[in-house]
Amino acid sequence: MVTKKEIGEYIYKIPPASDALQQTLQFLNEGELTKAAQVAKEELALKAYLVNLVNKPIYGLKHQVDDISQIFGILGVSGAQQVVYHYMVSLLSPKEWKCFNLNETSFNSLQAELSAGWMDILQHLKIKNKEVESTIALLPASIIVAEALFRDKKQDVELLRENAEIDLNTILQRLCGMDLFDISAQIAQKWNMSTTIGALLLASSGSKKSSNEKVNLLSKWMHLLLFFTLSKPLYIQAGLNDFIEFNIEYVEDIYEDFQQVMDIS
Amino acid sequence: MRAVVKNGIGVFSPQGFLDGNSSGAFLSIEDIEATLKLKNVNMILVSLKKVIFFNRNGLDTFVKMLTKVRTEKQITVGFCDYDYKKYEAIQKFYKDEFTFSLFATREIATLFATNYNKTPKNVLLYSEDKSQRSAMAIELHDNGHNPVVAQSEKDFNEKKANGKFDVIINNTYLGQMGQNVATRVTGNAIIYTLNSFLDAEIGHTFNIAYHNNSLNVGFRLFIFDAYKVISMNVHALNFFSKLSSAAAEYNATICFVGMNFNKTPISFKETMEDAGILFYDQMDDILGNKELLQELGAGTSVNTKNKRGLTKAIVSELPNFIEATVATLEMMTNAKAKKTAAEIHSLNIEHQEQKIASSIGYYGDLDGMIILVFPKNIAKKACELLIGEKTDDEELILDTLAELVNIVGGKIKTLLLDEGHHVNITLPRTYEGIDELLEVVNDKKGVQVDLTFENDEFLFFLTR
């Protein structure tokens, strides 16, 4: 169905970050918001993406903001880095989705909702770390990878899943020895993202604990946030709710806190 | 959302958070109907295993759909896979308005499903509600299990600590059970379960197409579990007499088990016996007696009637049949298949040792039977994806092979539908040895396609 060779080819074909993106990220890393905005302005697709994303209601801006310097100013260094990563991930998404019932708008909404939820969580946990903040941008990469690998095998996957309780992540793991999150972590590596991002991303699958307890704790919140978001009608109808397995046991100890943060009653 | 279907139970498994907004997106009546059409399903459940939060509004949406389906289709519906906290919450939400069943685990639900086909289990059960305790014990007993009923929580805990039970049932509630003539397969016998009053309705509730195709596939022993039958009228008598006469043409046997004639004229029994129907008091009288099973046809499946030839329509769809099989096997093994030969003749299997086989029938616009013969190592490899690990457990491999053949059948159904042919598929059958298979096929001609998967031979045979 899917072979290791196909996965290798897929990762190989992922383009490296463009010079402009690398430069933008470099300036953000150095805390140079103005310089980063200057470079970002030149990348027109990035500019359009950022304007569209941050003006979504979930970001809570009172007025429409079209200027990149303003956007970066509002988001701050770590927020700006996160949305640039969101943009890079969105570049991998297909023009037309086959495996999942998504489009550019709904995928961007998913990114925005995950992002807003993650910021609330980090505020609750009193964590200010730009790498940790940015990891959420890579989480939907697992969905893009699943789409890329299974888009022409939708019927086969459906038939298989009628007969056995098996998610896409497990299918891939059993066939190729690596799963969607391993591939996402490799993408992060290819884009020279920090090792923290890769480790947190892997643990957020709910099936690969890290040796670092801090990473594990954060990954529980991320895993739960993912399923909180994927329980919304738009994403259930997109077929995302069961693309990976929700590990309830993994998140049990943080669930009550999560309920408070997300105001679930 | 799609259900996973196993042992006649369709289970939907939402994940995450269930509330009034999300539950309608998780499941629709169309999803349930598609599952019921798909296979021989007589129980629909929603698993709460991966649900971390639910509220009354979220469950209500499901309950409304499930109740509608239960009323229309006469099947068992409900929820499964929950812990005590979730069970308590559901009890609190619905109190005395239960229109559905609750099964603490899927394994428990399987014990109450009429398609259950495993060995009898020793079951300890407890419910605070005395009538529930009795209802569960009766159902379990009817399904061939050995229930031990605890009379109090203390009694339950003591028995649980001291006894050796295969399954322990607690936090389970039986709502109204299904009324359709349910089917299950035990070894090579097909068991139909009958209920209450048998009249002309039996013509609608009994799936005659399924029965005929089971005959075509090679099943020769049909047992009617009639413990719960209260009475029978002349219309039902005629129905069973005709069914038995038709079965005789295939050298098949029909038996009734547990039928009492307190409220049915005893002359009906004589008429049925004249038509060739056999009567037994207990299911174990047949299933526990290997010699009798052989004699009744559950072991030897010689097909005396069905020597029909392949039709032009079937042959023209042959590429679809092969594609479905090859694509499924390739999907499951991640190996490429090569076709080495395709000829019309009787089934010819070389190197019969170390091979296992399975078959599945299809019926509708086209009808026939597909037989797949695997070297054991290919079967094992193909099943690894479903099992999740390497195994030498033959029973598990045969069970999984049945699932695999189901997948092939499902794919064929889809491919034929694309060509405008509507077909349904029977339950798959597996064969531990080739002798057993050859008895079923009985020299019938068909298309044999020899394939290789990484140098291992694999055989596909299509016949009628």
XYZ file of C-alpha atoms in Angstrom:
729
model
C 0.000 0.000 0.000
C 2.690 2.431 1.076
C 6.350 1.505 0.956
C 9.420 2.873 2.703
C 10.676 3.884 -0.722
C 7.601 6.053 -1.322
C 8.074 7.711 2.065
C 11.726 8.370 1.246
C 10.768 9.917 -2.088
C 8.107 12.048 -0.423
C 10.536 13.455 2.129
C 13.160 13.993 -0.575
C 10.719 16.046 -2.639
C 9.882 18.427 0.200
C 11.515 21.697 -0.773
C 13.898 23.364 1.660
C 12.799 26.691 3.107
C 13.316 29.522 0.596
C 16.056 32.108 1.198
C 13.483 34.740 2.125
C 11.840 32.423 4.654
C 15.183 31.422 6.117
C 16.158 35.064 6.426
C 12.819 35.967 8.030
C 13.243 33.182 10.559
C 16.857 34.198 11.163
C 15.825 37.780 12.004
C 12.991 36.506 14.210
C 15.468 34.306 15.987
C 17.606 37.363 16.659
C 14.550 39.265 17.892
C 14.676 41.685 14.929
C 10.964 42.033 14.244
C 11.243 45.020 11.902
C 13.938 43.445 9.745
C 12.001 40.175 9.646
C 8.859 42.025 8.522
C 10.834 43.827 5.787
C 11.996 40.508 4.311
C 8.599 38.847 4.762
C 6.913 41.679 2.844
C 8.877 40.730 -0.274
C 7.507 37.172 -0.223
C 4.023 37.988 -1.541
C 2.495 34.560 -0.912
C 3.700 34.688 2.697
C 2.245 38.161 3.111
C -1.156 37.080 1.758
C -1.140 33.988 3.980
C -0.299 35.941 7.124
C -2.959 38.598 6.477
C -5.565 35.907 5.912
C -4.552 33.888 8.973
C -4.266 36.551 11.641
C -7.499 38.242 10.599
C -9.468 35.077 11.415
C -11.870 35.693 14.338
C -9.999 33.237 16.543
C -7.006 35.643 16.684
C -9.375 38.245 18.180
C -8.066 41.345 16.347
C -10.537 44.217 16.542
C -9.720 45.666 13.113
C -8.459 44.225 9.845
C -4.657 44.356 9.808
C -2.905 44.191 6.413
C 0.586 45.391 7.193
C 3.211 42.747 7.947
C 5.132 44.978 10.352
C 1.915 45.535 12.291
C 1.109 41.814 12.237
C 4.572 40.891 13.533
C 4.297 43.658 16.111
C 1.000 42.287 17.414
C 2.182 38.676 17.439
C 5.600 39.303 18.966
C 8.711 37.345 18.080
C 7.469 33.871 19.047
C 3.997 34.384 17.600
C 5.519 35.622 14.348
C 7.825 32.603 14.186
C 4.842 30.328 14.744
C 2.823 31.837 11.873
C 5.801 31.661 9.519
C 6.044 27.955 10.328
C 2.301 27.661 9.705
C 2.926 29.137 6.280
C 5.732 26.682 5.540
C 3.506 23.748 6.479
C 0.645 25.105 4.383
C 3.008 25.128 1.373
C 3.033 21.335 1.587
C -0.745 21.032 1.490
C -2.273 19.860 -1.786
C -4.354 22.089 -4.049
C -7.073 19.489 -3.955
C -7.580 17.153 -0.996
C -8.728 13.590 -1.697
C -8.216 11.587 1.467
C -9.702 14.248 3.735
C -12.576 16.561 2.978
C -10.505 19.725 3.421
C -9.647 22.801 1.405
C -7.269 25.718 1.839
C -9.725 27.640 4.033
C -10.604 24.767 6.351
C -6.966 23.724 6.688
C -5.977 27.296 7.576
C -8.809 27.390 10.109
C -7.480 24.214 11.669
C -4.027 25.764 11.935
C -5.495 28.900 13.499
C -7.623 26.979 16.019
C -4.727 24.783 17.098
C -2.531 27.827 17.418
C -5.000 29.788 19.551
C -5.645 26.757 21.791
C -1.920 26.147 22.229
C -1.284 29.746 23.243
C -4.020 29.473 25.911
C -2.423 26.281 27.204
C 1.073 27.749 27.337
C -0.277 30.808 29.137
C -1.924 28.488 31.677
C 1.315 26.549 32.081
C 3.255 29.835 32.244
C 5.617 28.696 29.507
C 7.319 31.253 27.306
C 9.502 29.487 24.833
C 9.428 30.240 21.140
C 10.369 26.710 20.053
C 7.611 25.208 22.166
C 5.166 27.813 20.854
C 6.123 27.027 17.274
C 5.775 23.254 17.547
C 2.008 23.512 17.170
C 2.565 24.731 13.598
C 4.111 21.383 12.706
C 1.307 19.269 14.209
C -0.975 19.502 11.131
C 1.964 18.352 8.992
C 0.938 14.828 10.027
C -2.397 15.402 8.259
C -0.668 16.608 5.107
C 1.657 13.595 5.140
C -1.331 11.251 5.575
C -3.068 12.944 2.652
C 0.017 12.629 0.453
C 0.611 8.955 1.229
C -2.972 7.693 1.252
C -4.755 10.002 -1.227
C -4.802 7.377 -3.992
C -5.595 4.531 -1.616
C -8.729 5.915 -0.018
C -10.985 2.997 -0.991
C -8.445 0.412 0.130
C -8.025 2.145 3.463
C -11.794 2.329 3.964
C -12.192 -1.375 3.224
C -9.396 -2.231 5.601
C -10.911 -0.069 8.327
C -14.336 -1.673 7.941
C -12.753 -4.944 8.972
C -10.221 -3.901 11.556
C -9.895 -1.071 14.021
C -6.785 0.476 12.598
C -5.830 4.119 12.067
C -3.626 5.575 9.324
C -0.722 6.006 11.712
C -0.820 2.327 12.688
C -1.163 1.160 9.075
C 1.961 3.108 8.179
C 3.855 1.912 11.248
C 3.018 -1.736 10.516
C 3.830 -1.503 6.829
C 6.929 0.677 6.915
C 8.124 0.822 10.504
C 7.598 4.580 10.697
C 4.519 6.687 11.242
C 3.111 10.083 10.298
C 4.802 11.801 13.230
C 8.208 10.336 12.390
C 7.803 11.798 8.924
C 6.657 15.169 10.296
C 9.692 15.223 12.589
C 11.905 14.549 9.566
C 10.304 17.489 7.775
C 11.065 19.696 10.787
C 14.652 18.466 10.636
C 14.851 19.204 6.913
C 13.731 22.760 7.633
C 16.439 23.087 10.280
C 13.953 23.437 13.098
C 15.150 22.817 16.633
C 15.374 19.335 18.143
C 12.827 20.408 20.782
C 10.233 20.755 18.018
C 11.013 17.281 16.671
C 10.911 15.626 20.117
C 7.683 17.336 21.156
C 6.073 16.521 17.830
C 6.921 12.814 18.160
C 5.599 12.583 21.714
C 2.389 14.417 20.776
C 1.354 11.370 18.725
C 0.432 9.815 22.076
C 2.353 6.669 21.243
C 6.020 7.734 21.510
C 7.041 8.921 24.917
C 10.114 11.080 25.222
C 12.824 10.483 27.789
C 12.337 14.129 28.803
C 9.445 14.473 31.271
C 8.896 18.149 30.405
C 8.470 17.198 26.758
C 6.034 14.439 27.760
C 3.916 16.804 29.814
C 3.662 19.308 26.962
C 2.964 16.543 24.464
C -0.045 15.392 26.531
C -1.545 18.850 26.266
C -0.837 18.896 22.559
C -2.376 15.445 22.017
C -5.513 16.441 23.909
C -5.735 19.790 22.113
C -5.496 17.985 18.780
C -8.476 15.755 19.621
C -10.417 18.613 21.183
C -10.056 20.423 17.860
C -10.680 17.325 15.733
C -13.965 16.769 17.636
C -15.417 19.877 15.995
C -18.014 19.190 13.282
C -15.942 20.758 10.468
C -13.018 18.420 11.119
C -15.119 15.346 11.893
C -16.805 15.808 8.526
C -13.377 16.243 6.962
C -12.591 12.696 8.134
C -9.878 13.832 10.545
C -11.312 12.577 13.841
C -9.922 9.066 13.519
C -6.894 9.497 11.273
C -4.751 8.675 14.310
C -5.674 6.973 17.565
C -6.603 9.103 20.557
C -4.706 7.849 23.600
C -7.061 8.667 26.475
C -4.872 7.031 29.116
C -1.946 9.228 28.100
C -3.822 12.461 28.804
C -5.948 11.420 31.791
C -3.839 13.213 34.401
C -4.088 16.612 32.720
C -7.723 16.328 31.618
C -9.290 18.283 34.470
C -6.888 21.188 33.965
C -7.566 21.058 30.238
C -11.318 21.298 30.893
C -10.716 24.474 32.868
C -8.461 26.048 30.280
C -10.859 25.285 27.438
C -13.933 26.064 29.540
C -15.571 22.683 28.914
C -18.631 21.855 30.996
C -18.131 7.707 9.919
C -17.641 4.031 9.067
C -18.167 1.144 11.411
C -15.818 -1.753 11.991
C -17.829 -4.948 11.486
C -16.880 -8.125 13.329
C -18.996 -11.095 14.430
C -22.110 -9.379 13.091
C -21.570 -6.287 15.272
C -21.029 -2.906 13.631
C -19.117 -0.602 15.982
C -18.725 3.146 15.432
C -15.815 4.631 17.363
C -15.880 8.398 17.748
C -12.834 9.933 19.430
C -12.503 12.924 21.727
C -15.411 15.108 22.755
C -19.121 14.393 22.217
C -21.615 17.185 22.590
C -24.755 18.403 20.858
C -22.689 20.048 18.108
C -20.314 17.240 17.333
C -22.365 14.043 17.627
C -24.444 14.752 14.522
C -21.198 15.070 12.562
C -19.855 11.793 13.959
C -22.751 9.597 12.931
C -25.734 9.720 10.587
C -28.595 7.389 9.790
C -26.961 6.922 6.368
C -23.773 5.677 8.054
C -25.778 3.101 10.008
C -27.797 2.028 6.979
C -24.628 1.641 4.906
C -23.253 -0.648 7.634
C -26.426 -2.727 7.732
C -26.379 -3.125 3.955
C -22.734 -4.046 3.979
C -22.762 -7.360 5.787
C -24.753 -9.632 8.006
C -24.993 -7.120 10.850
C -27.540 -7.473 13.641
C -26.085 -5.253 16.326
C -25.028 -1.614 16.040
C -22.989 -0.086 18.845
C -21.222 3.177 19.536
C -17.951 2.664 21.373
C -17.145 5.201 24.098
C -13.616 3.895 24.577
C -11.934 6.870 22.958
C -14.462 9.456 24.135
C -13.055 11.551 26.959
C -16.066 13.833 27.379
C -19.775 13.480 26.605
C -22.937 15.191 27.731
C -26.634 14.360 27.480
C -27.094 16.360 24.259
C -24.227 14.502 22.650
C -25.639 11.080 23.542
C -29.218 12.094 22.678
C -28.347 12.502 19.009
C -26.981 8.955 18.933
C -29.838 7.521 20.990
C -32.459 8.984 18.628
C -30.721 7.472 15.605
C -30.126 4.114 17.269
C -33.726 3.870 18.495
C -35.053 4.625 15.018
C -32.839 1.933 13.522
C -33.796 -0.599 16.204
C -37.508 -0.007 15.593
C -37.221 -0.237 11.822
C -34.668 -3.025 11.467
C -35.282 -5.055 14.626
C -31.625 -5.138 15.564
C -29.873 -4.646 18.892
C -28.419 -1.155 19.398
C -26.501 0.594 22.154
C -23.162 1.713 23.563
C -20.072 -0.230 24.554
C -16.509 0.145 25.864
C -17.027 2.455 28.838
C -15.715 2.600 32.391
C -17.848 2.826 35.553
C -17.825 6.639 35.527
C -19.263 6.748 32.024
C -21.778 3.984 32.858
C -22.958 5.950 35.885
C -23.328 9.104 33.776
C -25.439 7.286 31.162
C -27.615 5.765 33.910
C -28.110 9.231 35.371
C -28.995 10.773 31.992
C -31.558 8.144 30.991
C -32.763 6.572 34.281
C -35.787 4.491 33.285
C -35.956 5.562 29.656
C -33.546 3.013 28.248
C -34.360 2.133 24.657
C -30.875 0.786 24.025
C -28.385 -1.679 25.490
C -25.151 -1.024 27.331
C -22.241 -3.452 27.074
C -19.233 -2.627 29.234
C -16.874 -4.113 26.648
C -17.057 -5.286 23.064
C -16.233 -8.798 24.245
C -19.359 -8.762 26.416
C -21.453 -7.498 23.495
C -20.125 -10.371 21.392
C -21.502 -12.879 23.902
C -24.983 -11.489 23.294
C -24.589 -11.267 19.524
C -26.248 -14.037 17.603
C -23.393 -14.222 15.103
C -21.059 -15.330 17.837
C -19.148 -18.369 16.676
C -16.610 -19.233 19.321
C -16.490 -21.785 22.081
C -18.876 -21.446 25.039
C -17.604 -19.213 27.840
C -17.941 -19.416 31.602
C -19.478 -16.107 32.504
C -19.954 -14.433 35.876
C -22.650 -11.771 35.770
C -24.101 -9.250 38.120
C -26.589 -6.429 37.900
C -28.358 -4.600 40.726
C -31.576 -5.067 38.759
C -32.894 -8.572 39.308
C -34.838 -8.677 36.033
C -31.669 -7.640 34.164
C -29.748 -10.471 35.831
C -32.339 -12.963 34.633
C -32.586 -11.489 31.136
C -28.837 -11.613 30.681
C -28.580 -15.156 32.028
C -31.290 -16.363 29.615
C -29.677 -14.683 26.610
C -26.251 -16.051 27.501
C -27.599 -19.523 28.009
C -29.466 -19.354 24.711
C -26.234 -18.363 22.996
C -24.536 -21.466 24.349
C -22.618 -19.971 27.305
C -22.519 -20.967 30.961
C -23.683 -18.000 33.046
C -23.189 -17.869 36.813
C -25.419 -15.205 38.362
C -24.254 -13.321 41.438
C -27.178 -12.356 43.672
C -25.561 -9.396 45.422
C -22.520 -7.180 45.072
C -20.857 -9.091 47.912
C -21.634 -12.383 46.210
C -20.273 -10.958 42.945
C -16.999 -9.854 44.513
C -16.537 -13.196 46.260
C -17.241 -15.198 43.111
C -15.004 -12.885 41.114
C -12.148 -13.435 43.561
C -12.611 -17.186 43.825
C -13.931 -18.376 40.493
C -12.260 -18.891 37.187
C -14.388 -17.131 34.637
C -13.655 -16.381 30.999
C -15.734 -13.213 31.067
C -17.077 -11.101 33.920
C -20.172 -9.024 33.195
C -20.995 -6.011 35.296
C -22.199 -2.507 34.432
C -24.135 -3.906 31.501
C -27.767 -3.391 30.598
C -29.854 -5.288 28.068
C -32.317 -3.143 26.177
C -34.652 -4.631 23.630
C -32.823 -7.225 21.550
C -33.205 -7.743 17.804
C -36.027 -9.796 16.316
C -34.681 -10.690 12.869
C -33.642 -14.240 12.108
C -30.024 -13.897 13.021
C -27.238 -15.966 11.575
C -24.005 -17.245 12.983
C -21.457 -19.733 11.778
C -20.037 -22.421 14.048
C -17.378 -24.440 12.298
C -19.067 -25.422 9.100
C -22.621 -25.247 10.378
C -24.845 -22.223 9.991
C -27.064 -21.463 12.956
C -30.207 -19.373 12.602
C -31.907 -18.066 15.730
C -35.700 -17.996 15.834
C -37.896 -16.108 18.277
C -41.457 -16.065 19.655
C -44.291 -16.712 17.163
C -43.475 -18.119 13.740
C -45.953 -17.192 11.038
C -45.985 -15.905 7.450
C -43.591 -13.119 8.566
C -40.758 -15.669 8.533
C -40.714 -15.253 4.742
C -39.612 -11.632 5.280
C -37.348 -11.956 8.274
C -35.412 -14.958 6.939
C -32.746 -14.008 4.399
C -33.389 -16.641 1.734
C -30.797 -15.223 -0.673
C -28.157 -15.544 2.015
C -29.262 -19.105 2.766
C -29.161 -20.141 -0.902
C -25.715 -18.713 -1.309
C -24.492 -20.455 1.798
C -25.588 -23.666 0.066
C -23.687 -22.576 -3.032
C -20.577 -21.813 -1.008
C -20.680 -25.328 0.410
C -22.381 -25.162 3.807
C -24.355 -28.358 4.355
C -25.674 -28.162 7.902
C -28.251 -25.555 8.935
C -29.405 -25.473 12.534
C -32.436 -23.495 13.677
C -31.996 -22.466 17.294
C -35.666 -22.619 18.355
C -35.372 -22.404 22.160
C -37.235 -19.112 22.179
C -40.002 -20.150 19.797
C -43.399 -20.086 21.463
C -45.535 -21.423 18.637
C -45.657 -21.935 14.885
C -48.563 -21.697 12.430
C -49.176 -23.494 9.147
C -47.526 -20.751 7.041
C -44.282 -21.167 8.915
C -44.637 -24.943 8.709
C -44.906 -24.715 4.911
C -41.942 -22.375 4.784
C -39.653 -24.758 6.672
C -40.896 -27.820 4.777
C -40.070 -26.142 1.458
C -36.725 -24.980 2.783
C -35.848 -28.524 3.772
C -36.902 -29.971 0.400
C -34.751 -27.391 -1.387
C -31.814 -28.169 0.903
C -32.114 -31.889 0.128
C -31.179 -31.148 -3.482
C -27.806 -29.976 -2.157
C -27.525 -32.943 0.207
C -27.847 -30.455 3.055
C -29.487 -31.064 6.430
C -31.807 -28.834 8.409
C -32.138 -29.327 12.155
C -34.302 -27.713 14.812
C -32.894 -27.448 18.317
C -34.829 -26.750 21.526
C -38.250 -26.510 19.885
C -41.110 -27.383 22.189
C -44.574 -28.287 20.921
C -46.645 -27.198 23.905
C -48.415 -24.551 21.857
C -47.750 -25.983 18.394
C -49.634 -29.038 17.061
C -47.440 -32.120 17.420
C -48.566 -33.130 13.900
C -46.405 -30.221 12.644
C -43.360 -32.016 13.982
C -44.275 -35.137 12.040
C -44.808 -33.098 8.845
C -41.447 -31.450 9.306
C -39.740 -34.766 9.962
C -41.334 -36.098 6.775
C -39.744 -33.157 4.956
C -36.368 -34.273 6.296
C -35.995 -31.891 9.253
C -34.270 -33.359 12.298
C -35.074 -32.370 15.886
C -32.684 -32.178 18.823
C -33.246 -31.056 22.403
C -29.914 -29.345 23.000
C -27.456 -27.507 20.765
C -24.683 -29.528 22.371
C -26.326 -32.747 21.159
C -25.128 -31.696 17.704
C -22.179 -29.357 18.201
C -20.627 -31.521 20.921
C -20.823 -34.697 18.848
C -18.158 -34.722 16.147
C -19.344 -37.958 14.572
C -22.885 -36.695 14.299
C -21.605 -33.405 12.854
C -19.773 -35.347 10.143
C -22.852 -37.436 9.485
C -25.068 -34.372 9.201
C -22.787 -32.776 6.676
C -20.841 -30.178 8.645
C -17.579 -31.856 7.735
C -18.232 -33.238 4.308
C -19.589 -30.725 1.912
C -20.036 -32.700 -1.272
C -22.015 -30.584 -3.636
C -24.385 -32.788 -5.584
C -26.625 -30.221 -7.180
C -24.649 -27.150 -7.826
C -22.561 -27.797 -10.919
C -23.425 -24.667 -12.789
C -21.112 -23.297 -15.412
C -19.489 -19.909 -15.563
C -21.496 -17.335 -17.483
C -20.250 -14.878 -20.052
C -21.081 -12.032 -17.663
C -18.885 -13.540 -14.929
C -16.001 -14.216 -17.300
C -16.167 -10.668 -18.648
C -15.834 -9.400 -15.055
C -12.903 -11.707 -14.351
C -10.328 -8.884 -14.544
C -12.237 -7.085 -11.772
C -12.236 -10.170 -9.572
C -8.516 -10.657 -10.066
C -7.732 -6.988 -9.621
C -9.655 -6.884 -6.349
C -7.816 -9.919 -5.039
C -4.369 -8.903 -6.183
C -4.772 -5.301 -5.012
C -5.886 -6.451 -1.569
C -3.052 -8.933 -1.232
C -0.548 -6.353 -2.457
C -1.954 -3.854 0.008
C -1.656 -6.294 2.889
C 1.797 -7.639 2.046
C 3.402 -4.629 0.373
C 4.642 -7.125 -2.258
C 4.009 -7.164 -5.997
C 2.042 -9.969 -7.589
C 2.762 -11.596 -10.954
C 0.198 -13.570 -12.914
C 1.752 -16.794 -14.174
C -1.236 -18.658 -15.650
C -4.982 -18.366 -16.187
C -7.007 -21.346 -17.410
C -10.480 -22.835 -17.195
C -10.486 -26.249 -15.520
C -11.233 -27.968 -12.212
C -9.383 -26.678 -9.168
C -5.828 -27.963 -9.350
C -3.608 -27.390 -6.331
C -0.017 -28.558 -6.311
C 1.973 -28.980 -3.085
C -1.171 -29.127 -0.995
C 0.640 -29.375 2.309
C 1.413 -26.084 4.048
C -1.496 -24.395 2.329
C -4.684 -22.929 3.709
C -7.682 -21.605 1.848
C -10.704 -19.428 2.168
C -13.791 -18.780 0.099
C -16.491 -16.184 -0.164
C -19.691 -16.238 -2.174
C -21.380 -13.346 -3.915
C -24.943 -13.085 -5.109
C -27.232 -10.574 -6.766
C -26.886 -9.552 -10.432
C -24.067 -12.111 -10.652
C -23.443 -15.072 -8.410
C -20.599 -17.431 -7.736
C -17.779 -18.214 -5.378
C -14.191 -17.055 -5.091
C -11.608 -19.345 -3.597
C -8.184 -18.198 -2.495
C -5.450 -20.699 -1.700
C -2.455 -19.395 0.216
C 0.867 -20.857 1.244
C 0.835 -20.438 5.020
C 3.684 -17.943 4.991
C 1.819 -15.576 2.620
C -1.307 -15.923 4.724
C 0.717 -15.060 7.815
C 2.325 -12.077 6.138
C -0.974 -10.812 4.757
C -2.542 -11.021 8.199
C 0.289 -9.205 9.985
C -1.129 -5.806 9.060
C -4.436 -6.670 10.719
C -2.985 -8.498 13.715
C -0.152 -6.071 14.316
C 2.510 -8.689 14.973
C 3.942 -11.941 13.670
C 2.059 -15.014 14.844
C 1.989 -18.784 14.421
C -1.414 -19.142 16.068
C -3.302 -21.050 13.340
C -6.730 -20.174 14.708
C -5.883 -16.480 14.766
C -4.471 -16.688 11.232
C -7.631 -18.405 9.958
C -9.833 -15.817 11.694
C -7.801 -12.986 10.227
C -7.816 -14.659 6.838
C -11.605 -14.516 6.976
C -11.345 -10.744 7.552
C -8.929 -10.475 4.652
C -11.308 -12.354 2.355
C -14.055 -10.031 3.549
C -11.914 -7.130 2.358
C -11.471 -8.846 -1.026
C -15.246 -9.403 -1.176
C -15.909 -5.766 -0.308
C -13.533 -4.611 -3.018
C -15.171 -6.885 -5.587
C -18.549 -5.518 -4.587
C -17.318 -1.960 -5.185
C -15.643 -2.778 -8.511
C -18.737 -4.590 -9.793
C -20.941 -1.709 -8.687
C -18.791 0.599 -10.832
C -19.752 -1.662 -13.770
C -23.428 -1.489 -12.804
C -23.669 -4.937 -11.152
C -25.208 -5.017 -7.664
C -23.974 -7.959 -5.597
C -23.857 -8.912 -1.923
C -21.306 -11.139 -0.284
C -21.720 -14.094 2.070
C -19.792 -14.702 5.274
C -16.291 -15.904 4.413
C -15.319 -19.501 5.081
C -11.835 -20.754 5.852
C -10.290 -24.194 5.366
C -7.451 -25.508 7.498
C -6.591 -28.073 4.848
C -6.987 -28.450 1.118
C -8.933 -31.752 1.323
C -11.817 -29.961 2.970
C -11.807 -27.352 0.209
C -11.711 -29.915 -2.588
C -14.780 -31.613 -1.125
C -16.695 -28.356 -1.410
C -15.528 -27.600 -4.923
C -16.198 -31.165 -6.020
C -14.642 -31.069 -9.485
C -16.536 -27.958 -10.509
C -14.933 -26.085 -13.362
C -13.870 -22.523 -12.955
C -11.205 -20.009 -13.852
C -7.956 -20.713 -12.083
C -5.396 -17.938 -11.940
C -1.955 -18.748 -10.603
C -0.068 -15.826 -9.126
C 3.250 -15.372 -7.424
C 4.098 -13.028 -4.571
C 7.857 -12.734 -4.187
C 8.280 -16.292 -5.542
C 5.494 -17.758 -3.407
C 2.608 -19.284 -5.333
C -0.869 -18.050 -4.682
C -4.019 -19.332 -6.315
C -7.278 -17.658 -7.237
C -10.236 -19.756 -8.382
C -13.585 -18.423 -9.562
C -16.491 -20.794 -9.914
C -20.275 -21.061 -9.524
